Amino acid sequence: MATRSRAWYPYQSIPRREAAPPRLGRARFLLVLLVVIALGAILVTVLAAVLTPAQPATCTQHCGPAPGVPVPQPARYHSAAYGFEVAYTDPWKVVQQDSKSVIFQTAAGQFLVYGQPAGKSDQQLVQEALATLPDTQFQSITPATSIRGAHVGYQNGTGEVFSSTFLPQSGRAIRARIAVVAATKGGVSVSVVGIDPWVAAAPNGIPESSQFDAALSLFQWPG
Protein backbone atom coordinates (compact mmCIF):
# COMPACT_ATOMS: atom_id res chain seq x y z
CA MET A 1 0.00 0.00 0.00
CA ALA A 2 1.49 3.20 -0.96
CA THR A 3 1.95 5.95 1.70
CA ARG A 4 0.60 9.45 1.02
CA SER A 5 3.34 11.99 1.06
CA ARG A 6 2.90 15.20 3.02
CA ALA A 7 1.95 18.19 1.04
CA TRP A 8 4.84 20.41 0.34
CA TYR A 9 4.48 24.21 0.73
CA PRO A 10 7.10 26.51 -0.59
CA TYR A 11 6.50 29.04 2.25
CA GLN A 12 7.43 28.75 5.86
CA SER A 13 4.65 28.75 8.30
CA ILE A 14 3.92 32.07 9.96
CA PRO A 15 4.49 31.96 13.74
CA ARG A 16 1.51 32.67 15.86
CA ARG A 17 1.41 36.24 17.24
CA GLU A 18 1.45 36.56 20.96
CA ALA A 19 -1.19 38.68 22.50
CA ALA A 20 -0.04 42.25 23.41
CA PRO A 21 0.03 43.04 27.11
CA PRO A 22 -3.03 44.85 28.23
CA ARG A 23 -2.72 48.65 28.16
CA LEU A 24 -3.15 50.82 31.31
CA GLY A 25 -6.55 52.24 31.59
CA ARG A 26 -6.94 56.02 31.57
CA ALA A 27 -7.99 56.12 35.23
CA ARG A 28 -5.00 54.02 36.32
CA PHE A 29 -2.60 56.25 34.30
CA LEU A 30 -3.92 59.38 35.97
CA LEU A 31 -3.56 57.73 39.38
CA VAL A 32 0.08 56.86 38.73
CA LEU A 33 0.75 60.39 37.46
CA LEU A 34 -0.74 61.92 40.61
CA VAL A 35 1.39 59.66 42.82
CA VAL A 36 4.56 60.70 40.95
CA ILE A 37 3.67 64.41 41.27
CA ALA A 38 2.96 64.03 44.99
CA LEU A 39 6.26 62.25 45.61
CA GLY A 40 8.09 64.98 43.68
CA ALA A 41 6.44 67.72 45.74
CA ILE A 42 7.38 65.97 48.98
CA LEU A 43 10.99 65.62 47.81
CA VAL A 44 11.20 69.31 46.86
CA THR A 45 9.77 70.33 50.26
CA VAL A 46 12.26 68.16 52.14
CA LEU A 47 15.21 69.53 50.14
CA ALA A 48 14.06 73.11 50.70
CA ALA A 49 13.82 72.54 54.44
CA VAL A 50 17.30 71.01 54.54
CA LEU A 51 19.03 73.58 52.32
CA THR A 52 17.32 76.75 53.62
CA PRO A 53 19.22 78.23 56.62
CA ALA A 54 17.19 78.61 59.77
CA GLN A 55 16.02 82.13 60.57
CA PRO A 56 17.32 83.52 63.87
CA ALA A 57 14.78 83.63 66.63
CA THR A 58 13.32 87.03 67.43
CA CYS A 59 14.53 88.37 70.76
CA THR A 60 11.68 89.34 73.10
CA GLN A 61 13.41 90.09 76.40
CA HIS A 62 16.86 90.85 77.81
CA CYS A 63 17.97 91.83 74.31
CA GLY A 64 21.19 93.69 73.68
CA PRO A 65 21.37 97.01 71.86
CA ALA A 66 20.33 97.03 68.23
CA PRO A 67 23.25 97.17 65.78
CA GLY A 68 23.85 100.61 64.37
CA VAL A 69 26.28 102.64 62.37
CA PRO A 70 29.74 102.65 63.99
CA VAL A 71 30.60 105.93 65.63
CA PRO A 72 33.63 107.53 63.95
CA GLN A 73 36.64 107.94 66.20
CA PRO A 74 37.59 111.60 66.81
CA ALA A 75 40.73 113.13 65.40
CA ARG A 76 43.11 114.83 67.84
CA TYR A 77 45.29 117.90 68.00
CA HIS A 78 48.42 117.42 70.13
CA SER A 79 50.34 120.36 71.57
CA ALA A 80 54.03 119.64 71.13
CA ALA A 81 54.93 122.44 73.56
CA TYR A 82 52.61 121.56 76.47
CA GLY A 83 51.47 118.00 75.79
CA PHE A 84 47.70 118.50 75.95
CA GLU A 85 45.29 117.04 73.38
CA VAL A 86 41.99 118.24 71.91
CA ALA A 87 39.62 115.72 70.27
CA TYR A 88 37.31 116.79 67.45
CA THR A 89 35.03 115.28 64.81
CA ASP A 90 33.35 116.41 61.59
CA PRO A 91 32.31 119.01 60.68
CA TRP A 92 35.05 120.66 62.76
CA LYS A 93 38.19 121.45 60.76
CA VAL A 94 41.60 122.71 61.86
CA VAL A 95 42.24 126.07 60.18
CA GLN A 96 45.35 127.09 62.10
CA GLN A 97 47.72 125.37 64.52
CA ASP A 98 51.18 125.48 66.01
CA SER A 99 52.94 123.80 68.93
CA LYS A 100 50.99 125.82 71.52
CA SER A 101 47.53 126.43 70.06
CA VAL A 102 44.86 125.35 67.59
CA ILE A 103 41.88 127.06 65.94
CA PHE A 104 38.92 125.03 64.68
CA GLN A 105 36.30 126.11 62.19
CA THR A 106 33.03 124.69 63.58
CA ALA A 107 29.62 124.31 61.96
CA ALA A 108 28.63 127.86 62.94
CA GLY A 109 31.68 129.61 64.41
CA GLN A 110 35.16 129.02 65.81
CA PHE A 111 36.77 127.22 68.74
CA LEU A 112 40.24 128.27 69.98
CA VAL A 113 42.49 126.42 72.44
CA TYR A 114 45.94 127.58 73.51
CA GLY A 115 48.33 126.83 76.33
CA GLN A 116 50.95 128.71 78.30
CA PRO A 117 53.08 128.16 81.39
CA ALA A 118 51.17 128.28 84.68
CA GLY A 119 51.46 131.37 86.85
CA LYS A 120 48.24 133.36 86.35
CA SER A 121 44.84 132.98 87.96
CA ASP A 122 41.98 131.51 85.94
CA GLN A 123 40.21 134.87 85.96
CA GLN A 124 43.33 136.56 84.58
CA LEU A 125 43.47 133.93 81.85
CA VAL A 126 39.85 134.63 80.89
CA GLN A 127 40.47 138.37 80.56
CA GLU A 128 43.69 137.79 78.67
CA ALA A 129 41.95 135.46 76.20
CA LEU A 130 39.22 138.01 75.64
CA ALA A 131 41.81 140.71 74.96
CA THR A 132 43.40 138.66 72.18
CA LEU A 133 40.27 139.00 70.01
CA PRO A 134 40.73 141.74 67.38
CA ASP A 135 38.72 144.81 68.38
CA THR A 136 38.17 145.67 64.72
CA GLN A 137 35.88 142.65 64.46
CA PHE A 138 34.59 142.17 68.02
CA GLN A 139 33.03 145.34 69.34
CA SER A 140 30.89 146.25 72.35
CA ILE A 141 32.00 143.20 74.36
CA THR A 142 30.00 142.98 77.59
CA PRO A 143 29.61 140.20 80.19
CA ALA A 144 26.44 138.12 79.72
CA THR A 145 26.65 135.33 82.31
CA SER A 146 29.10 133.13 84.18
CA ILE A 147 29.49 129.44 83.34
CA ARG A 148 28.62 127.17 86.24
CA GLY A 149 30.81 124.10 86.57
CA ALA A 150 33.34 125.41 84.08
CA HIS A 151 36.02 122.83 83.36
CA VAL A 152 38.75 121.90 80.94
CA GLY A 153 38.96 118.14 80.80
CA TYR A 154 38.56 116.91 84.38
CA GLN A 155 40.12 120.07 85.80
CA ASN A 156 37.78 122.69 87.28
CA GLY A 157 38.26 126.23 86.05
CA THR A 158 36.57 129.57 85.48
CA GLY A 159 34.23 130.43 82.61
CA GLU A 160 32.22 133.40 81.37
CA VAL A 161 29.96 134.19 78.42
CA PHE A 162 30.18 137.58 76.73
CA SER A 163 27.93 139.39 74.28
CA SER A 164 29.48 141.14 71.30
CA THR A 165 28.86 142.65 67.91
CA PHE A 166 30.86 140.82 65.27
CA LEU A 167 31.96 142.68 62.15
CA PRO A 168 33.07 140.21 59.45
CA GLN A 169 35.46 141.36 56.74
CA SER A 170 32.62 141.14 54.26
CA GLY A 171 28.97 141.41 55.17
CA ARG A 172 26.92 143.12 57.81
CA ALA A 173 27.40 143.08 61.58
CA ILE A 174 25.82 140.26 63.58
CA ARG A 175 25.29 139.61 67.28
CA ALA A 176 27.69 137.04 68.69
CA ARG A 177 28.32 135.07 71.85
CA ILE A 178 31.82 134.44 73.18
CA ALA A 179 32.39 131.69 75.75
CA VAL A 180 35.77 131.76 77.53
CA VAL A 181 36.97 129.00 79.89
CA ALA A 182 40.38 128.74 81.57
CA ALA A 183 41.98 126.20 83.90
CA THR A 184 45.40 125.27 85.24
CA LYS A 185 46.86 121.86 86.06
CA GLY A 186 50.43 121.33 87.14
CA GLY A 187 52.68 123.63 85.18
CA VAL A 188 50.28 124.24 82.28
CA SER A 189 47.44 126.74 81.88
CA VAL A 190 44.90 126.36 79.07
CA SER A 191 42.46 128.95 77.74
CA VAL A 192 39.51 128.05 75.51
CA VAL A 193 37.41 130.48 73.45
CA GLY A 194 34.21 129.44 71.66
CA ILE A 195 32.56 131.92 69.27
CA ASP A 196 29.06 131.50 67.80
CA PRO A 197 26.35 133.72 66.34
CA TRP A 198 23.78 134.61 68.97
CA VAL A 199 20.59 132.52 68.99
CA ALA A 200 17.97 133.48 71.55
CA ALA A 201 16.61 129.94 72.06
CA ALA A 202 20.05 128.34 72.56
CA PRO A 203 21.63 127.80 76.00
CA ASN A 204 23.35 131.09 76.93
CA GLY A 205 22.59 132.16 73.35
CA ILE A 206 25.24 129.72 71.99
CA PRO A 207 23.81 127.26 69.41
CA GLU A 208 26.87 124.98 69.61
CA SER A 209 26.94 124.94 73.40
CA SER A 210 26.74 121.14 73.61
CA GLN A 211 29.53 120.69 71.03
CA PHE A 212 31.77 123.13 72.90
CA ASP A 213 31.11 121.30 76.15
CA ALA A 214 31.85 117.94 74.52
CA ALA A 215 35.23 119.20 73.30
CA LEU A 216 36.03 120.45 76.81
CA SER A 217 35.04 117.09 78.30
CA LEU A 218 37.28 115.16 75.87
CA PHE A 219 40.25 117.46 76.50
CA GLN A 220 43.29 115.58 77.85
CA TRP A 221 45.94 117.16 80.04
CA PRO A 222 49.57 116.11 79.72
CA GLY A 223 50.60 113.10 81.77
XYZ file of C-alpha atoms in Angstrom:
223
model
C 0.000 0.000 0.000
C 1.490 3.205 -0.960
C 1.955 5.948 1.697
C 0.599 9.454 1.021
C 3.344 11.985 1.064
C 2.904 15.199 3.024
C 1.945 18.193 1.042
C 4.841 20.413 0.343
C 4.481 24.205 0.732
C 7.099 26.508 -0.586
C 6.497 29.042 2.249
C 7.432 28.753 5.857
C 4.646 28.746 8.302
C 3.924 32.067 9.959
C 4.492 31.961 13.742
C 1.512 32.668 15.861
C 1.407 36.236 17.237
C 1.448 36.564 20.962
C -1.187 38.676 22.499
C -0.040 42.254 23.409
C 0.035 43.036 27.115
C -3.033 44.846 28.229
C -2.721 48.653 28.157
C -3.148 50.819 31.309
C -6.550 52.237 31.590
C -6.945 56.021 31.565
C -7.986 56.117 35.232
C -4.997 54.021 36.317
C -2.603 56.246 34.303
C -3.923 59.376 35.974
C -3.564 57.731 39.384
C 0.079 56.858 38.734
C 0.754 60.391 37.462
C -0.739 61.918 40.610
C 1.387 59.663 42.819
C 4.561 60.704 40.952
C 3.672 64.406 41.269
C 2.956 64.028 44.990
C 6.259 62.252 45.606
C 8.089 64.984 43.675
C 6.436 67.724 45.736
C 7.383 65.969 48.985
C 10.987 65.621 47.807
C 11.200 69.305 46.865
C 9.768 70.332 50.265
C 12.261 68.161 52.139
C 15.208 69.526 50.144
C 14.058 73.113 50.696
C 13.818 72.536 54.442
C 17.298 71.013 54.535
C 19.026 73.577 52.320
C 17.324 76.748 53.620
C 19.218 78.228 56.620
C 17.189 78.612 59.774
C 16.015 82.135 60.570
C 17.322 83.525 63.872
C 14.783 83.628 66.634
C 13.320 87.032 67.431
C 14.527 88.365 70.762
C 11.680 89.342 73.100
C 13.408 90.087 76.398
C 16.858 90.853 77.812
C 17.975 91.826 74.313
C 21.190 93.688 73.675
C 21.370 97.009 71.857
C 20.330 97.032 68.225
C 23.253 97.167 65.778
C 23.849 100.612 64.367
C 26.276 102.643 62.375
C 29.742 102.648 63.988
C 30.598 105.931 65.625
C 33.630 107.527 63.949
C 36.636 107.944 66.201
C 37.585 111.597 66.808
C 40.734 113.132 65.402
C 43.115 114.834 67.840
C 45.294 117.900 68.000
C 48.420 117.421 70.130
C 50.339 120.358 71.568
C 54.029 119.645 71.131
C 54.926 122.443 73.561
C 52.606 121.560 76.467
C 51.467 118.003 75.794
C 47.695 118.496 75.950
C 45.287 117.041 73.378
C 41.988 118.241 71.913
C 39.620 115.722 70.266
C 37.314 116.794 67.445
C 35.027 115.277 64.805
C 33.351 116.414 61.587
C 32.310 119.013 60.678
C 35.052 120.664 62.761
C 38.193 121.454 60.762
C 41.597 122.714 61.861
C 42.236 126.068 60.175
C 45.355 127.087 62.098
C 47.715 125.367 64.521
C 51.184 125.476 66.009
C 52.944 123.802 68.929
C 50.994 125.824 71.519
C 47.527 126.430 70.056
C 44.856 125.350 67.593
C 41.884 127.062 65.936
C 38.916 125.029 64.684
C 36.296 126.107 62.194
C 33.030 124.693 63.576
C 29.619 124.313 61.962
C 28.626 127.864 62.944
C 31.676 129.612 64.409
C 35.157 129.016 65.813
C 36.774 127.222 68.745
C 40.237 128.266 69.977
C 42.487 126.420 72.440
C 45.938 127.583 73.508
C 48.325 126.831 76.332
C 50.949 128.708 78.305
C 53.077 128.157 81.393
C 51.170 128.282 84.678
C 51.464 131.375 86.845
C 48.240 133.360 86.353
C 44.840 132.976 87.963
C 41.976 131.511 85.942
C 40.211 134.875 85.956
C 43.330 136.564 84.577
C 43.474 133.929 81.853
C 39.851 134.632 80.888
C 40.468 138.373 80.565
C 43.694 137.790 78.674
C 41.953 135.456 76.201
C 39.216 138.015 75.644
C 41.807 140.712 74.964
C 43.402 138.657 72.175
C 40.270 138.998 70.010
C 40.730 141.741 67.376
C 38.716 144.805 68.383
C 38.169 145.666 64.721
C 35.878 142.648 64.457
C 34.591 142.166 68.019
C 33.026 145.337 69.336
C 30.887 146.247 72.347
C 32.000 143.202 74.357
C 30.000 142.981 77.589
C 29.608 140.202 80.194
C 26.444 138.117 79.717
C 26.649 135.333 82.312
C 29.097 133.126 84.181
C 29.486 129.439 83.342
C 28.621 127.167 86.243
C 30.809 124.101 86.574
C 33.341 125.414 84.081
C 36.018 122.832 83.364
C 38.755 121.905 80.940
C 38.960 118.141 80.795
C 38.559 116.911 84.376
C 40.122 120.074 85.795
C 37.777 122.694 87.276
C 38.262 126.232 86.053
C 36.567 129.569 85.477
C 34.229 130.434 82.615
C 32.217 133.402 81.372
C 29.960 134.193 78.415
C 30.180 137.576 76.727
C 27.928 139.388 74.284
C 29.484 141.145 71.304
C 28.858 142.651 67.909
C 30.858 140.822 65.272
C 31.955 142.678 62.147
C 33.068 140.215 59.450
C 35.457 141.364 56.745
C 32.616 141.142 54.260
C 28.971 141.408 55.172
C 26.916 143.121 57.813
C 27.402 143.076 61.576
C 25.824 140.265 63.583
C 25.290 139.607 67.275
C 27.687 137.041 68.688
C 28.318 135.068 71.849
C 31.824 134.441 73.182
C 32.393 131.687 75.746
C 35.767 131.759 77.533
C 36.971 129.003 79.888
C 40.377 128.739 81.572
C 41.978 126.197 83.897
C 45.401 125.269 85.240
C 46.859 121.864 86.059
C 50.430 121.326 87.143
C 52.676 123.628 85.184
C 50.276 124.236 82.277
C 47.437 126.743 81.881
C 44.899 126.360 79.069
C 42.463 128.953 77.737
C 39.506 128.053 75.513
C 37.410 130.481 73.452
C 34.213 129.437 71.659
C 32.558 131.916 69.272
C 29.059 131.500 67.804
C 26.355 133.721 66.335
C 23.784 134.614 68.974
C 20.590 132.516 68.995
C 17.971 133.481 71.554
C 16.608 129.944 72.056
C 20.047 128.336 72.560
C 21.632 127.799 76.005
C 23.353 131.088 76.926
C 22.594 132.162 73.346
C 25.236 129.718 71.990
C 23.812 127.261 69.405
C 26.874 124.981 69.608
C 26.935 124.942 73.397
C 26.739 121.136 73.605
C 29.532 120.693 71.031
C 31.770 123.129 72.897
C 31.110 121.301 76.154
C 31.850 117.937 74.519
C 35.233 119.204 73.301
C 36.033 120.450 76.814
C 35.038 117.092 78.303
C 37.284 115.163 75.873
C 40.254 117.456 76.504
C 43.289 115.583 77.855
C 45.935 117.164 80.038
C 49.571 116.106 79.724
C 50.599 113.104 81.769
